[in-house]
Coordinates of C-alpha atoms and ligand atoms in Angstrom, one line a residue:
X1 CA -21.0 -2.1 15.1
X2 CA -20.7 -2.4 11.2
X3 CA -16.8 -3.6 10.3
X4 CA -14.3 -2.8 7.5
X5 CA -15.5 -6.0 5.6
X6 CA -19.4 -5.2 6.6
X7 CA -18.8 -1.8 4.9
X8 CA -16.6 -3.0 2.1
X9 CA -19.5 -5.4 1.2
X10 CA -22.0 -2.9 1.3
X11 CA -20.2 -0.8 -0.4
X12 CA -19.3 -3.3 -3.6
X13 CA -23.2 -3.6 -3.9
X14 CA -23.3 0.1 -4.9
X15 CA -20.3 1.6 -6.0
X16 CA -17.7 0.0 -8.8
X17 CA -15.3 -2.3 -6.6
X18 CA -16.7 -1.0 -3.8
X19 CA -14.0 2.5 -3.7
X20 CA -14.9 5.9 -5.2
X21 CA -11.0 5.8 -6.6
X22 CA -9.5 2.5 -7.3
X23 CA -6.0 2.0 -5.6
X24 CA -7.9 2.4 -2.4
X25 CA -9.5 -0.7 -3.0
X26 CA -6.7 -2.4 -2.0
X27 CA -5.9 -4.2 -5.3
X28 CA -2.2 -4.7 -5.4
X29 CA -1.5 -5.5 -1.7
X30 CA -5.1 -7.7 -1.2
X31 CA -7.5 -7.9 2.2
X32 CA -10.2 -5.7 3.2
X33 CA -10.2 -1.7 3.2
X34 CA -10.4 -0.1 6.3
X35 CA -13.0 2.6 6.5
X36 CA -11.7 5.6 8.4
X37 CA -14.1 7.1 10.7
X38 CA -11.6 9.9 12.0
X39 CA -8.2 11.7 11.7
X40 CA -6.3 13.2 14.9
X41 CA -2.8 14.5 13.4
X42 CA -1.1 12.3 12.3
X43 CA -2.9 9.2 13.0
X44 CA -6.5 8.1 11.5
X45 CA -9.0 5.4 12.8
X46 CA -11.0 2.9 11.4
X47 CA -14.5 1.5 11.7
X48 CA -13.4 -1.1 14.4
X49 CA -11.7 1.3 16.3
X50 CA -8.2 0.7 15.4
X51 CA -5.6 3.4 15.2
X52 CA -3.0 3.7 12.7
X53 CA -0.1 6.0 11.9
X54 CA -1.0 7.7 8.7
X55 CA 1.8 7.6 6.0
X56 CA -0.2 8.3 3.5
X57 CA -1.6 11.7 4.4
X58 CA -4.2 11.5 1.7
X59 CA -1.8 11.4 -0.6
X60 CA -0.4 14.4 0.1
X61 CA -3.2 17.4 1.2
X62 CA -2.9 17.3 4.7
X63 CA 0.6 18.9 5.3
X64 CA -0.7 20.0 8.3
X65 CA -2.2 16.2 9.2
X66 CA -5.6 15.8 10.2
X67 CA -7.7 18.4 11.7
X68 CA -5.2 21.5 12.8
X69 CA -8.0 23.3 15.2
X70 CA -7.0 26.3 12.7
X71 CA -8.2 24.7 10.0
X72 CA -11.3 23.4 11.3
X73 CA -12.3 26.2 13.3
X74 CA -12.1 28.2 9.8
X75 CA -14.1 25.4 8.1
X76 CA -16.8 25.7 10.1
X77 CA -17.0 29.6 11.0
X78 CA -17.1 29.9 6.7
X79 CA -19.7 27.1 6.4
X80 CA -22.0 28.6 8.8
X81 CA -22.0 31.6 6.1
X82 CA -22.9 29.5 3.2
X83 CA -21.2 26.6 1.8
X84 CA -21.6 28.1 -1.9
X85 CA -22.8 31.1 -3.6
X86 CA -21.9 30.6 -7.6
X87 CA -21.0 34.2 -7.4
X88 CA -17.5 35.6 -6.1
X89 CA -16.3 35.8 -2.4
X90 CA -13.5 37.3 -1.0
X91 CA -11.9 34.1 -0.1
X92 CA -10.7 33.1 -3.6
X93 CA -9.1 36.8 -4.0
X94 CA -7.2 36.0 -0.9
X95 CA -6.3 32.8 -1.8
X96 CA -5.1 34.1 -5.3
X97 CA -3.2 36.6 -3.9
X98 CA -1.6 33.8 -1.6
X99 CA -0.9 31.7 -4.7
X100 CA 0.8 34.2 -6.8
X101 CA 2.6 35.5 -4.3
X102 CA 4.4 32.1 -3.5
X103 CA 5.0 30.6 -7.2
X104 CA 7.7 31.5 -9.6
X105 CA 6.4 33.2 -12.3
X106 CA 2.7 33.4 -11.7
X107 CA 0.6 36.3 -12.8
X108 CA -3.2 35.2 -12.4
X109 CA -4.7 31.5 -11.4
X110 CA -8.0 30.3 -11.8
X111 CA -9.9 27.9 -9.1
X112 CA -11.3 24.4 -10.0
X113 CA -12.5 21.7 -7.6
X114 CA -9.8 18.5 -8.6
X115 CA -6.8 18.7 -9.5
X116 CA -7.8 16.4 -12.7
X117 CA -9.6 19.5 -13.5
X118 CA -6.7 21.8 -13.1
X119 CA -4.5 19.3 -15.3
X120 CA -7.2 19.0 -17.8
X121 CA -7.7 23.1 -18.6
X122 CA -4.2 24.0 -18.5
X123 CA -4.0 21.4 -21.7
X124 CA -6.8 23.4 -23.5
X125 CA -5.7 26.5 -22.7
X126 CA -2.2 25.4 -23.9
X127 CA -3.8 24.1 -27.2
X128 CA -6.0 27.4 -27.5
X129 CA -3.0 30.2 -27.0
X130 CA -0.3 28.1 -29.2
X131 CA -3.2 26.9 -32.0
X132 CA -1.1 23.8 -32.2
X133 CA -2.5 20.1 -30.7
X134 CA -0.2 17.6 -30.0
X135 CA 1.0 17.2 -26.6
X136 CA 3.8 15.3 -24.8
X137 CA 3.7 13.9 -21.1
X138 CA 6.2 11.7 -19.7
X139 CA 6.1 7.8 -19.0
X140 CA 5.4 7.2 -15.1
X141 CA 4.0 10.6 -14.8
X142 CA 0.2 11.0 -13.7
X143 CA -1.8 14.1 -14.5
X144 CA -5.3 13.0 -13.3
X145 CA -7.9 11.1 -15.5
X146 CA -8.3 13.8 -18.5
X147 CA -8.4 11.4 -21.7
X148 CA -5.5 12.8 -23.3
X149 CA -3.4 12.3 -20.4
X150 CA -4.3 8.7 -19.8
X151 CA -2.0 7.7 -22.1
X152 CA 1.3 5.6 -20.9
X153 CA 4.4 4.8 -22.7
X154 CA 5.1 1.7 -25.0
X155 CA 8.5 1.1 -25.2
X156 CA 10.7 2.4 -27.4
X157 CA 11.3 4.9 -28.9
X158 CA 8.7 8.1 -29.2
X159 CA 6.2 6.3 -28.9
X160 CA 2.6 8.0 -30.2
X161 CA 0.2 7.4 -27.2
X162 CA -1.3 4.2 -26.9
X163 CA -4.5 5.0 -24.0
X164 CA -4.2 3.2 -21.1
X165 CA -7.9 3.6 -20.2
X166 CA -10.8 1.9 -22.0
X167 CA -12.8 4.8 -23.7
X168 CA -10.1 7.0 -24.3
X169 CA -10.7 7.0 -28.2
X170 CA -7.0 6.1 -30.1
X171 CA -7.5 9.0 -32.8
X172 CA -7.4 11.5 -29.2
X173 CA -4.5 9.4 -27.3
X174 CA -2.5 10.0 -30.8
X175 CA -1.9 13.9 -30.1
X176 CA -0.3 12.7 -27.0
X177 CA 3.2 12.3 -27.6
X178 CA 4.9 9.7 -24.7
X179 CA 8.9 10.3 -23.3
X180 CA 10.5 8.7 -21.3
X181 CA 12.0 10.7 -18.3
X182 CA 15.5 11.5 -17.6
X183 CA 16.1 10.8 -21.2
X184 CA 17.9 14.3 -23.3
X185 CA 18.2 12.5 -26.7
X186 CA 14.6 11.7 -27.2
X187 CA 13.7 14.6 -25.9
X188 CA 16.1 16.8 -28.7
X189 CA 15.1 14.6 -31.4
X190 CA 11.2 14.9 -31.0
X191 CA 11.7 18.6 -30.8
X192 CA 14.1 19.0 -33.7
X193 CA 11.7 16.9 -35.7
X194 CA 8.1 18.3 -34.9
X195 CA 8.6 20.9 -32.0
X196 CA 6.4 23.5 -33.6
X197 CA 4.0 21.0 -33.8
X198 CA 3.5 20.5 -29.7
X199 CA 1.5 23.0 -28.0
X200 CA 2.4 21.8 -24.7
X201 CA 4.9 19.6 -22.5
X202 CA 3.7 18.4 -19.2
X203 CA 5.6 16.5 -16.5
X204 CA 5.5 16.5 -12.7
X205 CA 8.7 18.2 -12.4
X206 CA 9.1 16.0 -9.0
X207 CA 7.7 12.9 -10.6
X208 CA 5.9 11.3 -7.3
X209 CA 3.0 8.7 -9.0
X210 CA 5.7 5.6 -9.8
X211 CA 7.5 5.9 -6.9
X212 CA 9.8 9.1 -6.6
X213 CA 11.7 9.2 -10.2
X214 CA 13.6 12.3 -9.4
X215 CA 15.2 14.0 -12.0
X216 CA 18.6 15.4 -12.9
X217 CA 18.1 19.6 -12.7
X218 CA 20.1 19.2 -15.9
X219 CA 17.2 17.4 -17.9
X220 CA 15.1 20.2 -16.3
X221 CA 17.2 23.1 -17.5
X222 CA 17.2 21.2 -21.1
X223 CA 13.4 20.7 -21.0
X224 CA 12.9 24.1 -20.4
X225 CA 15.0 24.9 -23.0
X226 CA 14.0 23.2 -25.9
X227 CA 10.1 23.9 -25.2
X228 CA 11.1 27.6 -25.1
X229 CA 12.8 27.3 -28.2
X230 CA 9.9 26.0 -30.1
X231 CA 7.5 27.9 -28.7
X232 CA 6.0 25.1 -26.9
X233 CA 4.5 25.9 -23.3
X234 CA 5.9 24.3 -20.7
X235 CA 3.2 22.9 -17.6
X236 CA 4.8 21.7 -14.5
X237 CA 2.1 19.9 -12.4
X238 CA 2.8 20.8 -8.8
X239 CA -0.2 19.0 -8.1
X240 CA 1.6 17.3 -5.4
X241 CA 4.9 19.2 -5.6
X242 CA 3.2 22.8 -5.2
X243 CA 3.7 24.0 -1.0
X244 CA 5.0 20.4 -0.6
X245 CA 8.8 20.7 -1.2
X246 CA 9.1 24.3 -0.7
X247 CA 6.7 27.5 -0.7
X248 CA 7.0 27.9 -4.7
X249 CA 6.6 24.1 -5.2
X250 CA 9.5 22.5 -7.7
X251 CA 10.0 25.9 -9.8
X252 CA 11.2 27.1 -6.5
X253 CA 13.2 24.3 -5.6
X254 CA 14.7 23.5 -8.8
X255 CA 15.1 27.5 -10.2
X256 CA 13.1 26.8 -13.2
X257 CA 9.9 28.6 -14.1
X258 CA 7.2 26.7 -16.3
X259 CA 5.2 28.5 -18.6
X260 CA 2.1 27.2 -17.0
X261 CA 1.4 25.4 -13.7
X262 CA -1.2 23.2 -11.9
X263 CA -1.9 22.3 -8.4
X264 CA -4.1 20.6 -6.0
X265 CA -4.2 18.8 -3.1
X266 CA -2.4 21.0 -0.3
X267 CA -4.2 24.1 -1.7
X268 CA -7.4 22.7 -0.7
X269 CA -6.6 22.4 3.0
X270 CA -8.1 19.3 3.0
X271 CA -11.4 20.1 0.7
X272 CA -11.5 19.7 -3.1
X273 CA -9.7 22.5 -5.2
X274 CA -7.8 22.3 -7.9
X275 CA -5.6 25.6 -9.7
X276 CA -4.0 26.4 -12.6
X277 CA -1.9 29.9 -13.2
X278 CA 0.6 31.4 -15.7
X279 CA 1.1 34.5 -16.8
X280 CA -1.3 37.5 -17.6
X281 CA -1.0 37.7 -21.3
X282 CA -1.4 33.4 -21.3
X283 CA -4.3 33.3 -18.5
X284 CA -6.6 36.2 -20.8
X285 CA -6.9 33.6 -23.0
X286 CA -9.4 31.9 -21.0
X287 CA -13.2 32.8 -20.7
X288 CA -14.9 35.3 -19.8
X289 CA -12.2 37.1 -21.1
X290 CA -10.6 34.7 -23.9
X291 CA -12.0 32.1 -26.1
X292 CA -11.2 29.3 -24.1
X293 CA -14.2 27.7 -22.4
X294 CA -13.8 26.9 -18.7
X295 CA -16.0 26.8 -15.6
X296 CA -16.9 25.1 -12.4
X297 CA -20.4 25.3 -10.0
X298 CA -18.5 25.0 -6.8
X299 CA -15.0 26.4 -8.5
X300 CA -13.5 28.9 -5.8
X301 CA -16.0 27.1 -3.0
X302 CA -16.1 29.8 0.0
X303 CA -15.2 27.1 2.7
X304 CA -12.5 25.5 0.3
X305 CA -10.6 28.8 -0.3
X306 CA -10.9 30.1 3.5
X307 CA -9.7 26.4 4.5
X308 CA -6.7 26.2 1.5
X309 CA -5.7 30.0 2.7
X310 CA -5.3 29.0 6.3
X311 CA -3.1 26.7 5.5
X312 CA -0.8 28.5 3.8
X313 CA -0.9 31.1 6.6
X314 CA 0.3 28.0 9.2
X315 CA 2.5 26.9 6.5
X316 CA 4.3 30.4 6.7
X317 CA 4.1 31.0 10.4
X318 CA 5.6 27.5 11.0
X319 CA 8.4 27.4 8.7
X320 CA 7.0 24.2 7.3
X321 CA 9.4 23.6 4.8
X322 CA 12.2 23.5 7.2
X323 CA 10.5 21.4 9.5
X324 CA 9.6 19.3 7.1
X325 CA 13.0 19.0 5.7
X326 CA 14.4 18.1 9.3
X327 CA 11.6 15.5 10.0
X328 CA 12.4 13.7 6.2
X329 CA 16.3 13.5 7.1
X330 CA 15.5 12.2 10.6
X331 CA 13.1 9.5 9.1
X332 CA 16.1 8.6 6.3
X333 CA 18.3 8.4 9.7
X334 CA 16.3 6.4 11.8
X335 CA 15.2 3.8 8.7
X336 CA 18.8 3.9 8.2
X337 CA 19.7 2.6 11.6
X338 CA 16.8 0.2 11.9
X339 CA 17.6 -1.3 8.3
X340 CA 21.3 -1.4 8.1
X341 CA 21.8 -5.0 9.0
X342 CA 18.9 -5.8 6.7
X343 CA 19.6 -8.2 3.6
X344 CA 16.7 -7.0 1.3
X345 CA 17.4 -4.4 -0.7
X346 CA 16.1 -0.9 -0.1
X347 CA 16.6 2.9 -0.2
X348 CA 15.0 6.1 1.1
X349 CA 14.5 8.3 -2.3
X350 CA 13.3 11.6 -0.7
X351 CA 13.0 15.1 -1.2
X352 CA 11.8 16.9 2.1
X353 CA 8.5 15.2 3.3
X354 CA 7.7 13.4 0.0
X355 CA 9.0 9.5 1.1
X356 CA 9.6 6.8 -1.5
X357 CA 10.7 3.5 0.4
X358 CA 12.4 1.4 -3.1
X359 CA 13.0 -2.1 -2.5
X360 CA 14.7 -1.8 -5.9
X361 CA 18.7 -3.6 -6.0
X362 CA 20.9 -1.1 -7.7
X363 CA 20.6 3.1 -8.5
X364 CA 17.6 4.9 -7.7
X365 CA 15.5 4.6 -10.8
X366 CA 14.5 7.9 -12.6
X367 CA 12.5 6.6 -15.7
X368 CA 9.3 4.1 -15.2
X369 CA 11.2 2.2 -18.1
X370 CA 13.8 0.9 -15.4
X371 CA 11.3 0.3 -12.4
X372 CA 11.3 -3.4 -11.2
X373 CA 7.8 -4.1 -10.9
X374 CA 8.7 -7.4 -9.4
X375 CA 8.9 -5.6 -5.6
X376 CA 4.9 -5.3 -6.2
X377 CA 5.1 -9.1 -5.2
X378 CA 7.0 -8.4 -1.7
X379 CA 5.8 -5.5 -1.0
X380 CA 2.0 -6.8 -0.6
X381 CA 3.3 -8.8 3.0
X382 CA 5.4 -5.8 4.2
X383 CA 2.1 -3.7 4.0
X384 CA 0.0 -5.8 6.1
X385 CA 2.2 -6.5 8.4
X386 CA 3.1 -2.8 8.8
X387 CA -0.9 -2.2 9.6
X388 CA -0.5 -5.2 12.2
X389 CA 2.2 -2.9 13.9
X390 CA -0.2 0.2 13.8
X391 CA 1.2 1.7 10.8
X392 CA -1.1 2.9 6.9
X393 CA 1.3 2.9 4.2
X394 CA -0.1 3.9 1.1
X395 CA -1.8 0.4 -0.7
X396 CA 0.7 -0.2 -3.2
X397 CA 4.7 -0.4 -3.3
X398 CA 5.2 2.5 -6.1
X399 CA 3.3 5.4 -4.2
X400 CA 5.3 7.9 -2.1
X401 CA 4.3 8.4 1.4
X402 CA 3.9 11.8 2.7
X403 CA 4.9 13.5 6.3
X404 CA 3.2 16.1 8.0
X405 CA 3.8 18.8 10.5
X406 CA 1.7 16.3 12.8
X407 CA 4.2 13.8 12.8
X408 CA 6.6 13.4 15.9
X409 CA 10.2 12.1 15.8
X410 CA 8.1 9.7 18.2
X411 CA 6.2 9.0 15.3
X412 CA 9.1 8.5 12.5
X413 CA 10.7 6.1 15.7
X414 CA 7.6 3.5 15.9
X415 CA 8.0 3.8 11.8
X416 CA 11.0 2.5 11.7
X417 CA 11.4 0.0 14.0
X418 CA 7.8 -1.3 13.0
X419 CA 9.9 -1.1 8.9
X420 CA 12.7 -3.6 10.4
X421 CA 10.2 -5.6 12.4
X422 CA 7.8 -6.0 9.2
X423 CA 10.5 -6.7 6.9
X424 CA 12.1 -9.6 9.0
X425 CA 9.1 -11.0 9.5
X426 CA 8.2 -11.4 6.0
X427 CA 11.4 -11.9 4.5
X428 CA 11.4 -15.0 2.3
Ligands
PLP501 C1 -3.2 13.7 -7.6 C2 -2.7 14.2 -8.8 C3 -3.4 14.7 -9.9 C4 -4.9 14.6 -9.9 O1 -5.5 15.3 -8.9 P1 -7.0 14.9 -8.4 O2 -7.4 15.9 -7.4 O3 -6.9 13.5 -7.8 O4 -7.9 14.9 -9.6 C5 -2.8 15.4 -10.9 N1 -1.5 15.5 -11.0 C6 -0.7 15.0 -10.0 C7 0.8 15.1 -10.1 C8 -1.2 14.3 -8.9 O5 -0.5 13.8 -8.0

């Protein structure tokens, strides 16, 4: 039987640190990857058998957890069709209509296979319809790996992008501008300076990459304002966010509509896709019927539509949001019981099934600029020991976990007590 450290060695041979994406390499908590040979709900197992609770959720798709017989039955009924034509299919007109139906403000979307992807083309298309290039993303937020968005904050004031990637040349990382979040003064003053200079503002509206750094609706509302006002287009990437936190995603949940939004994960039902929409008159700027370029081989994938579509049909039908909602507060509840006579520091920062455990002393943080990236440290012993007790967090302490409709209030029960168990055990 080949093992999670047979594989991992294997794999190292072949493929850069031995992962096909690197925090699953298990870089900031150390040990060996386990190489997951199946899902069933809300738990997954690995190559020697072992069965763990799954927090993570593959960082966020499977809202549904692994393999609803819905979904799979559709998966295969479509694959035995054809797994790809490079020519339309009804599925991606019934997924459309099922995405601009749900979000705020949509008109038309367009199908790609990542949610990079989706990120990356809503920047050109920004830069094409406005004819202006600088951008500005926020500190802490992630967007995907498109060079102009690998870009991270210095501190400081506006700072002009320094890349936080190798190969990302400096003269590109320049026309991204970095803000801090939660900040309205930095915010004015770039805009008042050079706002009809920036073609687009991005931010995850829900900012879930660095830990949960929610933000005040108020620094929202003003976002949405001063973009507006300068004729800058506003992008919220609901990459995570979109069907996660309600059926219209964080414009939905927060009343604001973005000029142009992205999404990923959940829409995909567990395959690749990747979207991004806006309105009409913004979306006929794209090609065939616009002069900016964009296109995808496997982009609106017959078995990836049919499997994102029935999702959002069990998403509907089972009042996910709601379920979800009650399933967050019971885990908040039931941490809270298990961790009240607990010394550490923690907190639950949550909005419905999006879970951010902070082991942070003090206010919930809402700008990467305050994180204590000391908790990295602790947080490496609470992990392992939580995958002694059965349970996957997600490898590293500043990514959110995720709950599904899969998970039982049995499930958030053994969470909990194996958080207080893990937490005594490797307290200093
Ligand atoms: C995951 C993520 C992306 C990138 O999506 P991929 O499918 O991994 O390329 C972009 N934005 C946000 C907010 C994400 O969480």
């Amino acid at each position: 039987m080949s093992t999670n450290a047979e594989l991992y060695e294997r794999a190292r041979a072949l493929i850069p640190g031995g992962v096909n994406s690197p925090v699953r390499a298990f870089g900031a908590v150390g040990g060996t990857p386990k190489f997951l040979t199946r899902g069933e709900g809300a738990y997954i197992v690995d190559e020697e058998g072992a069965r763990y609770l799954d927090m993570m959720c593959s960082w966020g798709p499977l809202i549904l957890g692994h393999c609803h017989p819905e979904v799979i039955e559709v998966i295969q009924n479509k694959a035995a069709l054809g797994t790809t034509f490079g020519a339309p299919c009804r599925a991606e007109v019934e997924l459309a209509e099922a995405v601009v139906g749900a979000y705020p403000g949509l008109e038309q979307v367009r199908f790609v296979s990542s949610g990079s992807e989706a990120t990356m083309s809503a920047i050109r298309l920004a830069r094409g319809a406005t004819g202006r290039d600088l951008i500005v993303k926020f500190s802490g937020c992630y967007h995907g790996h498109a060079d102009h968005l690998l870009v991270a904050a210095g501190s400081g004031l506006v700072t002009a992008g320094q890349p936080s990637s190798a190969g990302v040349p400096k003269a590109f990382a320049a026309l991204t501008i970095v803000l801090p979040l939660n900040d309205e003064e930095k915010l004015k003053a770039l805009f008042a300076a050079q706002g009809d200079r920036i073609a687009a503002v991005i931010i995850e509206p829900i900012p879930a990459n660095n830990g949960l750094l929610l933000q005040h609706k108020e620094f929202l509302l003003t976002l949405r304002k001063v973009t507006r006002d300068s004729g800058t287009l506003l992008i919220f990437d609901e990459v995570i966010s979109g069907f996660r936190v309600a059926k219209g995603g964080a414009a939905e949940y927060y009343g604001i509509t973005p000029d142009l939004a992205t999404f990923g994960k959940i829409i995909g039902g567990g395959l690749p896709v990747g979207a991004y929409g806006g309105s009409k008159h913004l979306m006929s700027h794209i090609a065939p019927e616009g002069p900016v370029y964009q296109a995808g081989t496997l982009s609106g994938n017959p078995v990836a539509m049919a499997a994102g579509l029935a999702t959002m049909r069990i998403l509907d039908r089972e009042k996910a949001w709601t379920k979800l909602e009650e399933l967050g507060a019971l885990l908040e509840k039931e941490v809270g019981a298990a961790l009240a006579d607990v010394s550490t520091p923690w907190k639950v920062i949550r909005v419905g099934s999006i879970v951010w455990l902070s082991f942070q002393a003090g206010e919930a943080p809402r700008s990467a600029e305050v994180l204590d990236q000391n908790v990295g440290a602790r947080f490496a012993p609470l992990f392992h020991a939580m995958l002694d007790r059965g349970v996957y967090l997600p490898p590293s302490a500043f990514e959110v976990m995720f709950l599904s409709l899969a998970h039982t209030p049995e499930d958030i029960s053994k969470f909990a007590k194996a958080l207080r168990e893990s937490i005594l055990a490797t307290a200093a």
